[in-house]
């Protein structure tokens, strides 16, 4: 595949693992709600080799299973090469899965990616560009980087994304990067079921900016280190 190698482990074993975990915990469920994560990273700082992993978890369980691994000099130029085998999820959404004399329905509850991976996987404009928000059509403003002030916006719809209605002059080339096969997955919306990246948007985005504004030119490096140490110490007591 592409310039690398791809190994697919399959979804069925992951589903059975989730069901067994529910049975072990004594929890009765009828539907398995999948959270799928896709992300890639270089194997080392100076390495030209990349590892892309497709993993899956269940909405209510702290259990993660690996569905597929890709290793190569770069990610596949066409994301659908990476997603081709993952389309097996359609089979389970349509038919469910039977395990130990019980039948369970299956849904793809959410796709969870950081911003660059999300743009790659759903084939839309990258997050650093104008009109790049995956939830609305806000233009954005540039001030060292593109940011999105204001709250009076037009929301995007999954139907328009599926029909590629944002890939025209009025759509500002939002869908210029091709077409993802994820659009064909039943009961899955490319807007409603693709979540925003909490870690980068909030923890490393808004909150980091606020903390920098609060302490800039006010606290010494020693005070900042002491504050960080105390926050780490109370981490286990904060939900």
Short mmCIF file of C-alpha atoms in Angstrom, two decimals:
data_model
loop_
_atom_site.label_atom_id
_atom_site.label_comp_id
_atom_site.label_asym_id
_atom_site.label_seq_id
_atom_site.Cartn_x
_atom_site.Cartn_y
_atom_site.Cartn_z
CA UNK A 1 0.00 0.00 0.00
CA UNK A 2 1.49 3.32 -1.02
CA UNK A 3 5.19 3.36 -0.12
CA UNK A 4 4.75 1.13 2.92
CA UNK A 5 3.20 -1.94 4.48
CA UNK A 6 -0.28 -2.41 5.91
CA UNK A 7 -1.48 -4.95 8.47
CA UNK A 8 -5.20 -5.35 9.15
CA UNK A 9 -6.36 -7.12 12.31
CA UNK A 10 -10.08 -6.78 11.69
CA UNK A 11 -13.06 -5.50 13.63
CA UNK A 12 -14.75 -8.76 14.60
CA UNK A 13 -12.22 -9.71 17.29
CA UNK A 14 -12.44 -6.21 18.77
CA UNK A 15 -16.24 -6.43 18.95
CA UNK A 16 -16.10 -9.79 20.71
CA UNK A 17 -13.53 -8.40 23.13
CA UNK A 18 -15.85 -5.50 24.02
CA UNK A 19 -18.80 -7.84 24.53
CA UNK A 20 -16.73 -10.14 26.76
CA UNK A 21 -15.68 -7.12 28.82
CA UNK A 22 -19.32 -6.11 29.33
CA UNK A 23 -20.21 -9.67 30.36
CA UNK A 24 -17.26 -9.75 32.77
CA UNK A 25 -18.46 -6.51 34.37
CA UNK A 26 -22.03 -7.80 34.56
CA UNK A 27 -23.34 -5.00 32.36
CA UNK A 28 -26.19 -5.77 29.96
CA UNK A 29 -26.04 -3.94 26.63
CA UNK A 30 -27.78 -4.33 23.29
CA UNK A 31 -25.70 -1.95 21.16
CA UNK A 32 -21.92 -1.65 20.78
CA UNK A 33 -21.02 2.02 20.21
CA UNK A 34 -17.64 2.33 18.53
CA UNK A 35 -15.16 5.18 18.85
CA UNK A 36 -12.57 4.99 16.08
CA UNK A 37 -9.27 6.87 16.23
CA UNK A 38 -6.84 7.36 13.35
CA UNK A 39 -3.47 9.00 13.89
CA UNK A 40 0.08 8.94 12.61
CA UNK A 41 3.51 9.94 13.86
CA UNK A 42 7.18 9.53 12.87
CA UNK A 43 8.93 6.63 14.60
CA UNK A 44 11.68 8.99 15.79
CA UNK A 45 12.47 12.70 15.68
CA UNK A 46 14.85 12.33 12.74
CA UNK A 47 13.12 9.34 11.15
CA UNK A 48 11.52 9.41 7.70
CA UNK A 49 9.41 6.38 8.61
CA UNK A 50 5.85 6.92 9.79
CA UNK A 51 3.44 4.73 11.69
CA UNK A 52 -0.32 5.18 11.19
CA UNK A 53 -2.66 3.32 13.51
CA UNK A 54 -6.42 2.75 13.30
CA UNK A 55 -7.70 1.87 16.76
CA UNK A 56 -11.16 1.34 18.20
CA UNK A 57 -12.72 1.59 21.64
CA UNK A 58 -16.24 1.30 23.01
CA UNK A 59 -18.03 4.39 24.28
CA UNK A 60 -18.52 3.08 27.83
CA UNK A 61 -15.38 0.94 28.22
CA UNK A 62 -11.74 1.78 28.95
CA UNK A 63 -10.54 -0.78 26.44
CA UNK A 64 -8.74 -0.08 23.17
CA UNK A 65 -8.13 -2.51 20.31
CA UNK A 66 -5.88 -2.02 17.27
CA UNK A 67 -7.66 -2.50 13.94
CA UNK A 68 -4.83 -1.75 11.54
CA UNK A 69 -1.25 -0.48 11.31
CA UNK A 70 0.44 1.19 8.36
CA UNK A 71 4.22 1.70 8.20
CA UNK A 72 5.89 3.67 5.44
CA UNK A 73 7.87 6.73 4.42
CA UNK A 74 4.72 8.82 4.47
CA UNK A 75 0.98 8.34 4.79
CA UNK A 76 -0.82 7.03 1.68
CA UNK A 77 -1.53 9.92 -0.68
CA UNK A 78 -5.11 8.65 -0.99
CA UNK A 79 -6.66 8.12 2.44
CA UNK A 80 -9.12 5.62 0.98
CA UNK A 81 -6.22 3.17 0.60
CA UNK A 82 -5.81 3.33 4.37
CA UNK A 83 -9.55 3.04 5.00
CA UNK A 84 -10.38 0.37 2.42
CA UNK A 85 -10.36 -2.59 4.84
CA UNK A 86 -12.02 -0.57 7.60
CA UNK A 87 -15.17 -0.43 5.49
CA UNK A 88 -15.97 -3.83 7.03
CA UNK A 89 -17.68 -1.77 9.74
CA UNK A 90 -20.59 -1.40 7.31
CA UNK A 91 -21.21 -5.15 7.48
CA UNK A 92 -21.55 -5.05 11.26
CA UNK A 93 -23.68 -1.89 11.27
CA UNK A 94 -26.09 -3.50 8.81
CA UNK A 95 -26.17 -6.97 10.37
CA UNK A 96 -24.91 -6.63 13.95
CA UNK A 97 -22.91 -9.43 15.56
CA UNK A 98 -23.90 -12.59 17.41
CA UNK A 99 -21.75 -13.69 20.34
CA UNK A 100 -22.44 -16.52 22.78
CA UNK A 101 -26.10 -16.92 21.78
CA UNK A 102 -26.89 -13.20 21.93
CA UNK A 103 -27.20 -10.66 19.13
CA UNK A 104 -25.87 -7.10 19.38
CA UNK A 105 -26.34 -4.09 17.12
CA UNK A 106 -23.31 -1.98 16.18
CA UNK A 107 -22.93 1.72 15.37
CA UNK A 108 -19.97 3.95 14.59
CA UNK A 109 -20.58 6.50 17.34
CA UNK A 110 -17.66 8.84 16.62
CA UNK A 111 -14.46 9.39 14.68
CA UNK A 112 -11.79 10.80 17.01
CA UNK A 113 -8.69 12.43 15.45
CA UNK A 114 -6.49 15.42 16.05
CA UNK A 115 -7.02 18.30 13.62
CA UNK A 116 -4.44 17.36 10.93
CA UNK A 117 -5.46 13.68 10.91
CA UNK A 118 -9.15 14.61 10.82
CA UNK A 119 -8.66 16.78 7.73
CA UNK A 120 -6.74 13.97 6.05
CA UNK A 121 -9.25 11.25 6.92
CA UNK A 122 -12.44 13.11 5.92
CA UNK A 123 -10.76 14.87 2.95
CA UNK A 124 -11.35 18.50 3.86
CA UNK A 125 -9.27 21.66 4.06
CA UNK A 126 -6.59 21.60 6.77
CA UNK A 127 -7.32 23.38 10.04
CA UNK A 128 -4.86 26.23 9.42
CA UNK A 129 -6.83 27.62 6.46
CA UNK A 130 -9.75 29.99 6.09
CA UNK A 131 -13.20 28.33 6.16
CA UNK A 132 -11.60 25.20 7.63
CA UNK A 133 -13.92 24.63 10.60
CA UNK A 134 -15.55 21.20 10.31
CA UNK A 135 -18.69 22.31 12.17
CA UNK A 136 -19.57 25.65 10.55
CA UNK A 137 -18.74 27.92 7.61
CA UNK A 138 -17.02 30.73 9.53
CA UNK A 139 -14.26 32.39 7.49
CA UNK A 140 -11.70 33.01 10.24
CA UNK A 141 -9.21 35.81 10.74
CA UNK A 142 -5.42 35.84 10.49
CA UNK A 143 -3.34 37.18 13.37
CA UNK A 144 -0.13 35.19 13.28
CA UNK A 145 -2.38 32.18 12.70
CA UNK A 146 -5.94 31.64 11.54
CA UNK A 147 -8.46 31.81 14.39
CA UNK A 148 -12.25 31.84 14.46
CA UNK A 149 -13.86 34.62 16.54
CA UNK A 150 -17.58 35.14 16.89
CA UNK A 151 -20.52 32.81 17.29
CA UNK A 152 -23.08 33.89 14.65
CA UNK A 153 -22.35 31.25 12.02
CA UNK A 154 -23.97 28.90 9.53
CA UNK A 155 -23.63 25.27 10.58
CA UNK A 156 -22.39 22.68 8.13
CA UNK A 157 -24.66 19.73 7.40
CA UNK A 158 -23.68 16.12 6.85
CA UNK A 159 -25.88 15.93 3.77
CA UNK A 160 -24.08 18.82 2.07
CA UNK A 161 -20.69 17.35 2.95
CA UNK A 162 -21.76 13.96 1.62
CA UNK A 163 -22.95 15.56 -1.63
CA UNK A 164 -19.73 17.65 -1.85
CA UNK A 165 -21.73 20.90 -1.94
CA UNK A 166 -18.88 22.74 -0.21
CA UNK A 167 -16.51 21.94 -3.09
CA UNK A 168 -17.38 24.98 -5.21
CA UNK A 169 -16.51 28.71 -5.28
CA UNK A 170 -19.11 29.40 -2.59
CA UNK A 171 -17.75 26.53 -0.48
CA UNK A 172 -14.24 28.02 -0.57
CA UNK A 173 -12.73 24.67 -1.58
CA UNK A 174 -13.52 23.12 1.80
CA UNK A 175 -13.67 19.67 0.16
CA UNK A 176 -10.88 20.15 -2.36
CA UNK A 177 -8.86 17.16 -1.10
CA UNK A 178 -11.00 14.40 -2.61
CA UNK A 179 -13.79 12.25 -1.25
CA UNK A 180 -13.60 9.91 1.73
CA UNK A 181 -15.25 6.49 1.61
CA UNK A 182 -16.42 7.09 5.19
CA UNK A 183 -19.37 8.96 3.67
CA UNK A 184 -20.88 5.61 2.69
CA UNK A 185 -20.96 4.19 6.23
CA UNK A 186 -24.61 3.83 7.38
CA UNK A 187 -25.85 6.06 10.22
CA UNK A 188 -22.55 7.97 10.28
CA UNK A 189 -22.42 11.73 9.67
CA UNK A 190 -19.29 13.54 8.51
CA UNK A 191 -20.30 16.50 10.71
CA UNK A 192 -22.26 15.14 13.68
CA UNK A 193 -20.13 12.03 14.27
CA UNK A 194 -16.71 13.61 13.72
CA UNK A 195 -15.76 15.11 17.07
CA UNK A 196 -13.67 18.17 17.81
CA UNK A 197 -10.21 17.55 19.24
CA UNK A 198 -10.46 18.49 22.93
CA UNK A 199 -6.77 18.09 23.75
CA UNK A 200 -5.44 20.43 21.05
CA UNK A 201 -8.37 22.88 20.92
CA UNK A 202 -8.90 23.33 24.67
CA UNK A 203 -5.98 21.99 26.71
CA UNK A 204 -3.17 22.98 24.33
CA UNK A 205 -5.15 25.74 22.61
CA UNK A 206 -7.49 28.02 24.54
CA UNK A 207 -6.26 27.13 28.04
CA UNK A 208 -2.59 27.34 27.09
CA UNK A 209 -3.18 30.79 25.60
CA UNK A 210 -5.08 31.93 28.71
CA UNK A 211 -2.38 30.66 31.06
CA UNK A 212 0.29 32.44 29.02
CA UNK A 213 -1.71 35.68 29.24
CA UNK A 214 -2.28 35.28 32.99
CA UNK A 215 1.33 34.68 33.96
CA UNK A 216 3.28 36.54 31.27
CA UNK A 217 5.66 39.06 32.87
CA UNK A 218 4.03 38.50 36.27
CA UNK A 219 5.41 35.27 37.70
CA UNK A 220 9.05 34.20 37.82
CA UNK A 221 10.20 30.94 36.25
CA UNK A 222 10.54 29.47 39.75
CA UNK A 223 6.94 30.40 40.61
CA UNK A 224 5.69 28.91 37.35
CA UNK A 225 7.58 25.67 38.03
CA UNK A 226 6.13 25.53 41.54
CA UNK A 227 2.61 26.08 40.18
CA UNK A 228 3.09 23.31 37.62
CA UNK A 229 4.36 20.92 40.29
CA UNK A 230 1.33 21.58 42.51
CA UNK A 231 -1.09 21.09 39.61
CA UNK A 232 0.54 17.74 38.85
CA UNK A 233 0.28 16.75 42.52
CA UNK A 234 -3.49 17.35 42.61
CA UNK A 235 -4.09 15.69 39.24
CA UNK A 236 -5.21 12.40 40.80
CA UNK A 237 -7.93 14.19 42.78
CA UNK A 238 -9.42 16.11 39.84
CA UNK A 239 -11.98 14.33 37.59
#
